[in-house]
PDB file of C-alpha atoms in Angstrom:
ATOM      1  CA  MET A 109     -48.793 -49.045 -37.053  1.00  0.00           C
ATOM      2  CA  PRO A 110     -52.059 -49.968 -35.286  1.00  0.00           C
ATOM      3  CA  THR A 111     -54.608 -47.186 -35.451  1.00  0.00           C
ATOM      4  CA  ASP A 112     -55.498 -47.632 -31.786  1.00  0.00           C
ATOM      5  CA  ASP A 113     -54.073 -50.288 -29.492  1.00  0.00           C
ATOM      6  CA  LYS A 114     -53.987 -48.029 -26.423  1.00  0.00           C
ATOM      7  CA  SER A 115     -57.574 -46.991 -25.686  1.00  0.00           C
ATOM      8  CA  PRO A 116     -58.619 -50.656 -25.139  1.00  0.00           C
ATOM      9  CA  ILE A 117     -56.048 -50.611 -22.314  1.00  0.00           C
ATOM     10  CA  CYS A 118     -56.887 -47.133 -21.020  1.00  0.00           C
ATOM     11  CA  ILE A 119     -60.688 -47.324 -20.953  1.00  0.00           C
ATOM     12  CA  PRO A 120     -60.953 -50.250 -18.494  1.00  0.00           C
ATOM     13  CA  PHE A 121     -58.379 -48.467 -16.336  1.00  0.00           C
ATOM     14  CA  ILE A 122     -60.388 -45.223 -16.379  1.00  0.00           C
ATOM     15  CA  LEU A 123     -63.671 -47.018 -15.662  1.00  0.00           C
ATOM     16  CA  THR A 124     -62.096 -48.821 -12.710  1.00  0.00           C
ATOM     17  CA  GLN A 125     -60.699 -45.577 -11.315  1.00  0.00           C
ATOM     18  CA  LEU A 126     -64.080 -43.898 -11.697  1.00  0.00           C
ATOM     19  CA  SER A 127     -65.892 -46.765  -9.961  1.00  0.00           C
ATOM     20  CA  GLU A 128     -63.536 -46.448  -6.966  1.00  0.00           C
ATOM     21  CA  TYR A 129     -63.515 -42.653  -6.891  1.00  0.00           C
ATOM     22  CA  CYS A 130     -65.095 -40.789  -3.970  1.00  0.00           C
ATOM     23  CA  PRO A 131     -65.351 -36.978  -4.271  1.00  0.00           C
ATOM     24  CA  PRO A 132     -64.211 -35.009  -1.217  1.00  0.00           C
ATOM     25  CA  PRO A 133     -67.145 -34.384   1.155  1.00  0.00           C
ATOM     26  CA  THR A 134     -66.718 -30.622   0.743  1.00  0.00           C
ATOM     27  CA  LEU A 135     -66.689 -30.906  -3.076  1.00  0.00           C
ATOM     28  CA  PRO A 136     -69.484 -33.339  -3.972  1.00  0.00           C
ATOM     29  CA  ASN A 137     -69.376 -32.370  -7.671  1.00  0.00           C
ATOM     30  CA  CYS A 138     -65.599 -32.744  -7.992  1.00  0.00           C
ATOM     31  CA  PRO A 139     -64.710 -34.876 -11.028  1.00  0.00           C
ATOM     32  CA  LEU A 140     -61.946 -37.450 -11.191  1.00  0.00           C
ATOM     33  CA  PHE A 141     -58.846 -35.706 -12.562  1.00  0.00           C
ATOM     34  CA  ILE A 142     -56.602 -37.937 -14.675  1.00  0.00           C
ATOM     35  CA  GLY A 143     -53.213 -36.830 -15.976  1.00  0.00           C
ATOM     36  CA  LEU A 144     -51.899 -38.217 -19.255  1.00  0.00           C
ATOM     37  CA  ASN A 145     -48.260 -37.826 -20.240  1.00  0.00           C
ATOM     38  CA  GLY A 146     -46.659 -38.767 -23.525  1.00  0.00           C
ATOM     39  CA  PRO A 147     -43.795 -37.267 -25.535  1.00  0.00           C
ATOM     40  CA  GLN A 148     -44.392 -35.319 -28.715  1.00  0.00           C
ATOM     41  CA  GLY A 149     -45.373 -37.401 -31.706  1.00  0.00           C
ATOM     42  CA  ILE A 150     -46.369 -40.474 -29.714  1.00  0.00           C
ATOM     43  CA  GLY A 151     -50.044 -40.122 -30.633  1.00  0.00           C
ATOM     44  CA  LYS A 152     -51.638 -38.366 -27.654  1.00  0.00           C
ATOM     45  CA  THR A 153     -54.191 -36.542 -29.811  1.00  0.00           C
ATOM     46  CA  THR A 154     -55.268 -39.765 -31.517  1.00  0.00           C
ATOM     47  CA  LEU A 155     -55.519 -41.492 -28.147  1.00  0.00           C
ATOM     48  CA  VAL A 156     -57.532 -38.841 -26.306  1.00  0.00           C
ATOM     49  CA  THR A 157     -59.908 -38.590 -29.278  1.00  0.00           C
ATOM     50  CA  ALA A 158     -60.525 -42.326 -28.991  1.00  0.00           C
ATOM     51  CA  LEU A 159     -60.893 -42.075 -25.208  1.00  0.00           C
ATOM     52  CA  SER A 160     -63.424 -39.271 -25.540  1.00  0.00           C
ATOM     53  CA  ARG A 161     -65.414 -41.329 -28.023  1.00  0.00           C
ATOM     54  CA  SER A 162     -65.429 -44.320 -25.667  1.00  0.00           C
ATOM     55  CA  LEU A 163     -66.404 -42.260 -22.615  1.00  0.00           C
ATOM     56  CA  THR A 164     -69.283 -40.790 -24.609  1.00  0.00           C
ATOM     57  CA  ALA A 165     -70.372 -44.315 -25.540  1.00  0.00           C
ATOM     58  CA  HIS A 166     -70.341 -45.169 -21.821  1.00  0.00           C
ATOM     59  CA  ASP A 167     -72.519 -42.088 -21.164  1.00  0.00           C
ATOM     60  CA  ILE A 168     -69.887 -40.480 -18.923  1.00  0.00           C
ATOM     61  CA  PRO A 169     -69.783 -36.652 -19.020  1.00  0.00           C
ATOM     62  CA  HIS A 170     -66.140 -35.747 -19.423  1.00  0.00           C
ATOM     63  CA  LEU A 171     -63.655 -33.116 -20.486  1.00  0.00           C
ATOM     64  CA  VAL A 172     -60.451 -33.677 -22.430  1.00  0.00           C
ATOM     65  CA  CYS A 173     -58.037 -30.763 -22.417  1.00  0.00           C
ATOM     66  CA  SER A 174     -54.382 -30.160 -23.173  1.00  0.00           C
ATOM     67  CA  ILE A 175     -51.822 -28.278 -21.134  1.00  0.00           C
ATOM     68  CA  ASP A 176     -50.854 -26.719 -24.486  1.00  0.00           C
ATOM     69  CA  ASP A 177     -54.056 -24.681 -24.310  1.00  0.00           C
ATOM     70  CA  PHE A 178     -52.699 -22.984 -21.203  1.00  0.00           C
ATOM     71  CA  TYR A 179     -49.598 -21.518 -22.819  1.00  0.00           C
ATOM     72  CA  LEU A 180     -48.991 -17.866 -22.014  1.00  0.00           C
ATOM     73  CA  THR A 181     -50.490 -15.258 -24.314  1.00  0.00           C
ATOM     74  CA  ARG A 182     -48.212 -13.958 -27.056  1.00  0.00           C
ATOM     75  CA  ASN A 183     -47.586 -10.690 -25.213  1.00  0.00           C
ATOM     76  CA  THR A 184     -46.833 -12.418 -21.910  1.00  0.00           C
ATOM     77  CA  GLN A 185     -44.537 -14.940 -23.588  1.00  0.00           C
ATOM     78  CA  ALA A 186     -42.683 -12.134 -25.357  1.00  0.00           C
ATOM     79  CA  ALA A 187     -42.264 -10.289 -22.054  1.00  0.00           C
ATOM     80  CA  LEU A 188     -40.974 -13.485 -20.412  1.00  0.00           C
ATOM     81  CA  ALA A 189     -38.351 -13.858 -23.123  1.00  0.00           C
ATOM     82  CA  VAL A 190     -37.248 -10.241 -22.738  1.00  0.00           C
ATOM     83  CA  SER A 191     -36.973 -10.569 -18.960  1.00  0.00           C
ATOM     84  CA  HIS A 192     -34.829 -13.724 -19.294  1.00  0.00           C
ATOM     85  CA  PRO A 193     -32.436 -12.855 -22.148  1.00  0.00           C
ATOM     86  CA  ASN A 194     -29.898 -15.473 -21.084  1.00  0.00           C
ATOM     87  CA  ASN A 195     -32.364 -18.361 -20.953  1.00  0.00           C
ATOM     88  CA  PRO A 196     -33.067 -19.676 -24.468  1.00  0.00           C
ATOM     89  CA  LEU A 197     -35.565 -22.210 -23.116  1.00  0.00           C
ATOM     90  CA  LEU A 198     -37.877 -19.350 -22.143  1.00  0.00           C
ATOM     91  CA  SER A 199     -37.594 -17.567 -25.486  1.00  0.00           C
ATOM     92  CA  HIS A 200     -40.478 -19.600 -26.934  1.00  0.00           C
ATOM     93  CA  ARG A 201     -43.428 -21.649 -25.713  1.00  0.00           C
ATOM     94  CA  GLY A 202     -42.795 -25.181 -24.519  1.00  0.00           C
ATOM     95  CA  GLU A 203     -40.760 -25.605 -21.360  1.00  0.00           C
ATOM     96  CA  PRO A 204     -42.109 -25.264 -17.803  1.00  0.00           C
ATOM     97  CA  GLY A 205     -42.449 -21.557 -17.162  1.00  0.00           C
ATOM     98  CA  THR A 206     -44.287 -20.867 -20.429  1.00  0.00           C
ATOM     99  CA  HIS A 207     -47.717 -22.023 -19.200  1.00  0.00           C
ATOM    100  CA  ASP A 208     -50.289 -19.892 -17.383  1.00  0.00           C
ATOM    101  CA  ILE A 209     -50.455 -22.021 -14.241  1.00  0.00           C
ATOM    102  CA  PRO A 210     -52.708 -19.586 -12.302  1.00  0.00           C
ATOM    103  CA  LEU A 211     -55.249 -19.800 -15.144  1.00  0.00           C
ATOM    104  CA  LEU A 212     -55.023 -23.597 -15.187  1.00  0.00           C
ATOM    105  CA  LEU A 213     -55.505 -23.789 -11.417  1.00  0.00           C
ATOM    106  CA  ASN A 214     -58.507 -21.451 -11.614  1.00  0.00           C
ATOM    107  CA  VAL A 215     -60.071 -23.682 -14.268  1.00  0.00           C
ATOM    108  CA  LEU A 216     -59.433 -26.828 -12.219  1.00  0.00           C
ATOM    109  CA  ALA A 217     -60.869 -25.170  -9.107  1.00  0.00           C
ATOM    110  CA  ALA A 218     -64.062 -24.245 -10.964  1.00  0.00           C
ATOM    111  CA  LEU A 219     -64.345 -27.823 -12.226  1.00  0.00           C
ATOM    112  CA  GLU A 220     -63.846 -29.092  -8.670  1.00  0.00           C
ATOM    113  CA  ARG A 221     -66.838 -27.049  -7.578  1.00  0.00           C
ATOM    114  CA  GLY A 222     -68.927 -28.221 -10.515  1.00  0.00           C
ATOM    115  CA  GLU A 223     -69.331 -24.647 -11.726  1.00  0.00           C
ATOM    116  CA  PRO A 224     -69.824 -23.471 -15.316  1.00  0.00           C
ATOM    117  CA  THR A 225     -66.285 -23.339 -16.683  1.00  0.00           C
ATOM    118  CA  ASP A 226     -64.674 -21.927 -19.806  1.00  0.00           C
ATOM    119  CA  ILE A 227     -61.679 -23.888 -21.120  1.00  0.00           C
ATOM    120  CA  PRO A 228     -59.154 -21.834 -23.106  1.00  0.00           C
ATOM    121  CA  ARG A 229     -57.870 -22.788 -26.520  1.00  0.00           C
ATOM    122  CA  TYR A 230     -54.423 -21.963 -27.856  1.00  0.00           C
ATOM    123  CA  ASP A 231     -53.925 -21.108 -31.517  1.00  0.00           C
ATOM    124  CA  LYS A 232     -50.471 -22.391 -32.448  1.00  0.00           C
ATOM    125  CA  ALA A 233     -50.733 -20.919 -35.938  1.00  0.00           C
ATOM    126  CA  ALA A 234     -51.198 -17.319 -34.731  1.00  0.00           C
ATOM    127  CA  PHE A 235     -48.408 -14.805 -35.273  1.00  0.00           C
ATOM    128  CA  SER A 236     -46.805 -16.908 -38.017  1.00  0.00           C
ATOM    129  CA  GLY A 237     -46.490 -19.929 -35.764  1.00  0.00           C
ATOM    130  CA  LEU A 238     -45.411 -18.136 -32.593  1.00  0.00           C
ATOM    131  CA  GLY A 239     -48.897 -18.797 -31.252  1.00  0.00           C
ATOM    132  CA  ASP A 240     -51.371 -16.977 -29.020  1.00  0.00           C
ATOM    133  CA  ARG A 241     -54.382 -17.704 -26.861  1.00  0.00           C
ATOM    134  CA  ALA A 242     -57.554 -17.830 -28.926  1.00  0.00           C
ATOM    135  CA  PRO A 243     -60.379 -15.321 -28.311  1.00  0.00           C
ATOM    136  CA  LYS A 244     -62.849 -16.357 -25.600  1.00  0.00           C
ATOM    137  CA  ALA A 245     -65.528 -16.892 -28.231  1.00  0.00           C
ATOM    138  CA  GLU A 246     -63.517 -19.940 -29.336  1.00  0.00           C
ATOM    139  CA  TRP A 247     -63.144 -21.467 -25.864  1.00  0.00           C
ATOM    140  CA  THR A 248     -65.020 -24.605 -24.763  1.00  0.00           C
ATOM    141  CA  SER A 249     -67.679 -24.394 -22.039  1.00  0.00           C
ATOM    142  CA  VAL A 250     -68.735 -27.173 -19.665  1.00  0.00           C
ATOM    143  CA  ASN A 251     -71.054 -27.531 -16.659  1.00  0.00           C
ATOM    144  CA  ALA A 252     -73.525 -24.993 -18.028  1.00  0.00           C
ATOM    145  CA  PRO A 253     -76.829 -24.690 -16.104  1.00  0.00           C
ATOM    146  CA  GLY A 254     -78.994 -27.685 -16.936  1.00  0.00           C
ATOM    147  CA  GLU A 255     -76.057 -29.772 -18.169  1.00  0.00           C
ATOM    148  CA  ARG A 256     -74.826 -32.897 -16.432  1.00  0.00           C
ATOM    149  CA  LYS A 257     -71.692 -32.256 -14.393  1.00  0.00           C
ATOM    150  CA  VAL A 258     -68.382 -33.406 -15.806  1.00  0.00           C
ATOM    151  CA  ARG A 259     -67.314 -36.614 -14.034  1.00  0.00           C
ATOM    152  CA  VAL A 260     -63.887 -37.163 -15.603  1.00  0.00           C
ATOM    153  CA  VAL A 261     -61.293 -34.546 -16.560  1.00  0.00           C
ATOM    154  CA  LEU A 262     -58.386 -35.791 -18.649  1.00  0.00           C
ATOM    155  CA  LEU A 263     -55.453 -33.355 -18.849  1.00  0.00           C
ATOM    156  CA  GLU A 264     -52.863 -34.397 -21.414  1.00  0.00           C
ATOM    157  CA  GLY A 265     -49.489 -32.983 -22.318  1.00  0.00           C
ATOM    158  CA  TRP A 266     -45.835 -33.724 -22.913  1.00  0.00           C
ATOM    159  CA  CYS A 267     -44.789 -32.366 -19.484  1.00  0.00           C
ATOM    160  CA  VAL A 268     -47.893 -33.272 -17.458  1.00  0.00           C
ATOM    161  CA  GLY A 269     -46.792 -34.941 -14.233  1.00  0.00           C
ATOM    162  CA  PHE A 270     -43.185 -33.728 -14.358  1.00  0.00           C
ATOM    163  CA  ARG A 271     -41.898 -32.765 -10.909  1.00  0.00           C
ATOM    164  CA  ALA A 272     -39.003 -30.502  -9.957  1.00  0.00           C
ATOM    165  CA  LEU A 273     -35.789 -32.163  -8.807  1.00  0.00           C
ATOM    166  CA  PRO A 274     -33.451 -31.293  -5.931  1.00  0.00           C
ATOM    167  CA  GLU A 275     -30.775 -28.829  -7.049  1.00  0.00           C
ATOM    168  CA  MET A 276     -28.028 -31.424  -6.538  1.00  0.00           C
ATOM    169  CA  ASP A 277     -29.742 -33.713  -9.069  1.00  0.00           C
ATOM    170  CA  ILE A 278     -29.836 -30.929 -11.660  1.00  0.00           C
ATOM    171  CA  VAL A 279     -26.137 -30.252 -11.065  1.00  0.00           C
ATOM    172  CA  ALA A 280     -25.279 -33.941 -11.491  1.00  0.00           C
ATOM    173  CA  ARG A 281     -27.292 -34.373 -14.680  1.00  0.00           C
ATOM    174  CA  HIS A 282     -25.876 -31.193 -16.178  1.00  0.00           C
ATOM    175  CA  ALA A 283     -22.380 -32.576 -15.600  1.00  0.00           C
ATOM    176  CA  ASP A 284     -23.261 -35.837 -17.388  1.00  0.00           C
ATOM    177  CA  THR A 285     -21.595 -35.566 -20.806  1.00  0.00           C
ATOM    178  CA  SER A 286     -23.675 -38.424 -22.243  1.00  0.00           C
ATOM    179  CA  THR A 287     -26.880 -36.350 -22.409  1.00  0.00           C
ATOM    180  CA  ARG A 288     -28.006 -34.970 -25.750  1.00  0.00           C
ATOM    181  CA  THR A 289     -29.053 -31.427 -24.855  1.00  0.00           C
ATOM    182  CA  LEU A 290     -28.310 -30.587 -21.220  1.00  0.00           C
ATOM    183  CA  HIS A 291     -24.729 -29.600 -21.993  1.00  0.00           C
ATOM    184  CA  MET A 292     -26.046 -27.072 -24.534  1.00  0.00           C
ATOM    185  CA  HIS A 293     -27.412 -24.962 -21.683  1.00  0.00           C
ATOM    186  CA  SER A 294     -25.933 -23.318 -18.638  1.00  0.00           C
ATOM    187  CA  LEU A 295     -26.627 -24.776 -15.228  1.00  0.00           C
ATOM    188  CA  GLU A 296     -28.433 -21.538 -14.357  1.00  0.00           C
ATOM    189  CA  THR A 297     -30.811 -22.060 -17.292  1.00  0.00           C
ATOM    190  CA  LEU A 298     -31.752 -25.550 -16.122  1.00  0.00           C
ATOM    191  CA  LEU A 299     -32.133 -24.474 -12.497  1.00  0.00           C
ATOM    192  CA  GLU A 300     -34.467 -21.696 -13.586  1.00  0.00           C
ATOM    193  CA  ILE A 301     -36.685 -24.133 -15.497  1.00  0.00           C
ATOM    194  CA  ASN A 302     -36.647 -26.432 -12.475  1.00  0.00           C
ATOM    195  CA  GLU A 303     -37.766 -23.554 -10.254  1.00  0.00           C
ATOM    196  CA  TYR A 304     -40.693 -22.801 -12.571  1.00  0.00           C
ATOM    197  CA  LEU A 305     -41.665 -26.469 -12.544  1.00  0.00           C
ATOM    198  CA  LYS A 306     -42.269 -26.306  -8.789  1.00  0.00           C
ATOM    199  CA  THR A 307     -45.390 -24.233  -9.496  1.00  0.00           C
ATOM    200  CA  TYR A 308     -46.813 -27.156 -11.514  1.00  0.00           C
ATOM    201  CA  ASP A 309     -46.983 -29.357  -8.401  1.00  0.00           C
ATOM    202  CA  ALA A 310     -50.331 -27.824  -7.460  1.00  0.00           C
ATOM    203  CA  VAL A 311     -51.699 -29.184 -10.754  1.00  0.00           C
ATOM    204  CA  THR A 312     -50.102 -32.622 -10.411  1.00  0.00           C
ATOM    205  CA  GLU A 313     -51.530 -33.003  -6.914  1.00  0.00           C
ATOM    206  CA  LYS A 314     -55.058 -32.822  -8.351  1.00  0.00           C
ATOM    207  CA  PHE A 315     -54.664 -36.123 -10.191  1.00  0.00           C
ATOM    208  CA  GLY A 316     -56.478 -39.113  -8.766  1.00  0.00           C
ATOM    209  CA  ALA A 317     -55.081 -41.324 -11.526  1.00  0.00           C
ATOM    210  CA  PHE A 318     -52.340 -41.092 -14.123  1.00  0.00           C
ATOM    211  CA  ILE A 319     -51.600 -42.565 -17.552  1.00  0.00           C
ATOM    212  CA  HIS A 320     -48.037 -42.518 -18.875  1.00  0.00           C
ATOM    213  CA  ILE A 321     -47.502 -43.354 -22.550  1.00  0.00           C
ATOM    214  CA  ALA A 322     -43.751 -43.955 -22.642  1.00  0.00           C
ATOM    215  CA  ALA A 323     -41.386 -44.487 -25.558  1.00  0.00           C
ATOM    216  CA  SER A 324     -38.976 -47.394 -25.239  1.00  0.00           C
ATOM    217  CA  ASP A 325     -36.365 -44.887 -26.456  1.00  0.00           C
ATOM    218  CA  VAL A 326     -37.093 -41.188 -25.969  1.00  0.00           C
ATOM    219  CA  MET A 327     -34.934 -40.403 -29.016  1.00  0.00           C
ATOM    220  CA  PHE A 328     -37.878 -41.650 -31.090  1.00  0.00           C
ATOM    221  CA  VAL A 329     -39.356 -38.179 -30.503  1.00  0.00           C
ATOM    222  CA  TYR A 330     -37.044 -36.787 -33.183  1.00  0.00           C
ATOM    223  CA  GLU A 331     -38.121 -39.435 -35.701  1.00  0.00           C
ATOM    224  CA  TRP A 332     -41.796 -38.977 -34.946  1.00  0.00           C
ATOM    225  CA  ARG A 333     -41.674 -35.207 -35.367  1.00  0.00           C
ATOM    226  CA  LEU A 334     -39.712 -35.581 -38.590  1.00  0.00           C
ATOM    227  CA  GLN A 335     -42.392 -37.967 -39.888  1.00  0.00           C
ATOM    228  CA  GLN A 336     -45.170 -35.551 -38.976  1.00  0.00           C
ATOM    229  CA  GLU A 337     -43.545 -32.549 -40.619  1.00  0.00           C
ATOM    230  CA  ARG A 338     -42.638 -34.475 -43.778  1.00  0.00           C
ATOM    231  CA  GLU A 339     -46.260 -35.596 -44.095  1.00  0.00           C
ATOM    232  CA  LEU A 340     -47.399 -32.011 -43.529  1.00  0.00           C
ATOM    233  CA  ARG A 341     -45.076 -30.719 -46.248  1.00  0.00           C
ATOM    234  CA  LYS A 342     -46.299 -33.420 -48.622  1.00  0.00           C
ATOM    235  CA  GLU A 343     -49.997 -32.796 -47.949  1.00  0.00           C
ATOM    236  CA  ARG A 344     -50.081 -29.008 -47.565  1.00  0.00           C
ATOM    237  CA  GLY A 345     -46.803 -27.766 -48.950  1.00  0.00           C
ATOM    238  CA  ILE A 346     -45.905 -26.223 -45.586  1.00  0.00           C
ATOM    239  CA  GLY A 347     -44.021 -27.424 -42.550  1.00  0.00           C
ATOM    240  CA  MET A 348     -40.648 -27.253 -40.885  1.00  0.00           C
ATOM    241  CA  THR A 349     -37.514 -28.468 -42.609  1.00  0.00           C
ATOM    242  CA  ASP A 350     -35.706 -31.442 -41.094  1.00  0.00           C
ATOM    243  CA  GLU A 351     -33.130 -29.104 -39.568  1.00  0.00           C
ATOM    244  CA  GLN A 352     -35.867 -26.931 -38.060  1.00  0.00           C
ATOM    245  CA  VAL A 353     -37.541 -30.000 -36.561  1.00  0.00           C
ATOM    246  CA  VAL A 354     -34.332 -31.048 -34.802  1.00  0.00           C
ATOM    247  CA  THR A 355     -33.887 -27.525 -33.425  1.00  0.00           C
ATOM    248  CA  PHE A 356     -37.534 -27.477 -32.346  1.00  0.00           C
ATOM    249  CA  VAL A 357     -37.323 -30.782 -30.454  1.00  0.00           C
ATOM    250  CA  ASP A 358     -33.998 -29.726 -28.927  1.00  0.00           C
ATOM    251  CA  GLY A 359     -35.937 -26.936 -27.209  1.00  0.00           C
ATOM    252  CA  TYR A 360     -38.081 -29.465 -25.341  1.00  0.00           C
ATOM    253  CA  PHE A 361     -35.579 -32.269 -24.877  1.00  0.00           C
ATOM    254  CA  PRO A 362     -33.833 -30.941 -21.738  1.00  0.00           C
ATOM    255  CA  ALA A 363     -37.021 -31.582 -19.765  1.00  0.00           C
ATOM    256  CA  TYR A 364     -37.182 -35.159 -21.045  1.00  0.00           C
ATOM    257  CA  GLU A 365     -33.598 -35.728 -19.962  1.00  0.00           C
ATOM    258  CA  LEU A 366     -34.236 -34.220 -16.546  1.00  0.00           C
ATOM    259  CA  TYR A 367     -37.668 -35.435 -15.536  1.00  0.00           C
ATOM    260  CA  LEU A 368     -38.743 -38.607 -17.345  1.00  0.00           C
ATOM    261  CA  SER A 369     -36.955 -40.963 -14.970  1.00  0.00           C
ATOM    262  CA  SER A 370     -38.735 -39.527 -11.925  1.00  0.00           C
ATOM    263  CA  LEU A 371     -42.093 -39.604 -13.751  1.00  0.00           C
ATOM    264  CA  ARG A 372     -41.769 -43.391 -13.910  1.00  0.00           C
ATOM    265  CA  GLN A 373     -41.742 -43.414 -10.112  1.00  0.00           C
ATOM    266  CA  TYR A 374     -44.782 -41.135  -9.754  1.00  0.00           C
ATOM    267  CA  THR A 375     -47.892 -42.643  -8.181  1.00  0.00           C
ATOM    268  CA  PRO A 376     -51.056 -40.620  -7.436  1.00  0.00           C
ATOM    269  CA  GLN A 377     -52.271 -40.669  -3.867  1.00  0.00           C
ATOM    270  CA  PRO A 378     -55.075 -43.237  -3.418  1.00  0.00           C
ATOM    271  CA  GLN A 379     -58.528 -41.767  -2.938  1.00  0.00           C
ATOM    272  CA  LYS A 380     -59.402 -44.217  -0.169  1.00  0.00           C
ATOM    273  CA  PRO A 381     -57.545 -46.818   1.926  1.00  0.00           C
ATOM    274  CA  GLY A 382     -56.757 -50.016   0.055  1.00  0.00           C
ATOM    275  CA  THR A 383     -57.108 -48.463  -3.396  1.00  0.00           C
ATOM    276  CA  THR A 384     -54.191 -49.316  -5.669  1.00  0.00           C
ATOM    277  CA  GLY A 385     -53.292 -49.340  -9.328  1.00  0.00           C
ATOM    278  CA  ARG A 386     -53.804 -45.640 -10.021  1.00  0.00           C
ATOM    279  CA  TYR A 387     -50.790 -45.335 -12.335  1.00  0.00           C
ATOM    280  CA  LEU A 388     -51.008 -46.935 -15.787  1.00  0.00           C
ATOM    281  CA  ARG A 389     -47.821 -47.137 -17.831  1.00  0.00           C
ATOM    282  CA  ILE A 390     -47.922 -48.122 -21.502  1.00  0.00           C
ATOM    283  CA  LEU A 391     -44.582 -48.677 -23.224  1.00  0.00           C
ATOM    284  CA  VAL A 392     -44.498 -48.274 -27.012  1.00  0.00           C
ATOM    285  CA  ASP A 393     -41.959 -49.100 -29.704  1.00  0.00           C
ATOM    286  CA  ARG A 394     -40.594 -47.056 -32.589  1.00  0.00           C
ATOM    287  CA  ASP A 395     -43.790 -47.649 -34.602  1.00  0.00           C
ATOM    288  CA  ARG A 396     -45.853 -46.508 -31.578  1.00  0.00           C
ATOM    289  CA  SER A 397     -47.286 -49.995 -31.026  1.00  0.00           C
ATOM    290  CA  VAL A 398     -47.716 -51.251 -27.462  1.00  0.00           C
ATOM    291  CA  LEU A 399     -44.865 -53.371 -26.112  1.00  0.00           C
ATOM    292  CA  GLU A 400     -46.161 -53.773 -22.560  1.00  0.00           C
ATOM    293  CA  HIS A 401     -48.384 -52.151 -19.975  1.00  0.00           C
ATOM    294  CA  TYR A 402     -48.861 -52.380 -16.235  1.00  0.00           C
ATOM    295  CA  THR A 403     -50.465 -50.570 -13.322  1.00  0.00           C
ATOM    296  CA  VAL A 404     -48.975 -49.551 -10.000  1.00  0.00           C
TER     297      VAL A 404
END
């Protein structure tokens, strides 16, 4: 597969958005917030690394962060699981409800004000793979005194941009027997996840632009994760078995089945009258190569 056929599409888009961006009068140091969504295994890490490199080459102070770094602490996640014993989707990190949204909003608010800001890091290997927030000494700091203010913040993640659905839509999709995973869960479980997702709207509303890396078939997620884990086992002698990978992806898949279709209709609010094209969609094939792209 091509090592990078996406950043040459994304960088001109980002530069255009930045050239049109006007910070709010009350927040003159507010950066342009860009959301980036892509399913697991599609190559988000490779892409944002390339984007960061390009933005540096363009001399644009920026921050790339992942919603994964805002997962709940191990203790808080364990307490969440105990308090929701009948909801298997909350028994482990992943689904909406397992992120520290107040922390994320506090970080975004500090960035809006151009203040010195510490960005958390999540250690997925902690507690034998259960994960935990890393110590503050390992967090990233931006906007320190004397530093140039961050102008672009790119927040990436598999569920970034997902929006809660009306209850009747959840009921209808749960009743659809053609879905892969929704029937595995009670309606109450899905409604609870949907309720948690409503708290993410305050994050989504920060985005002045959005990039959606979409798979032509979302089932590719299973193949991509299997590839990654097989390579990990080959290189390091550790990694999930094929059966464990399927179970792992099954834990995330309900959100794909519920929210991906509405994500395709999402368009950030324009920053000024007449501004268009703030949503970039890149469609990729099984080998992760670009099939098409367009802006809305």
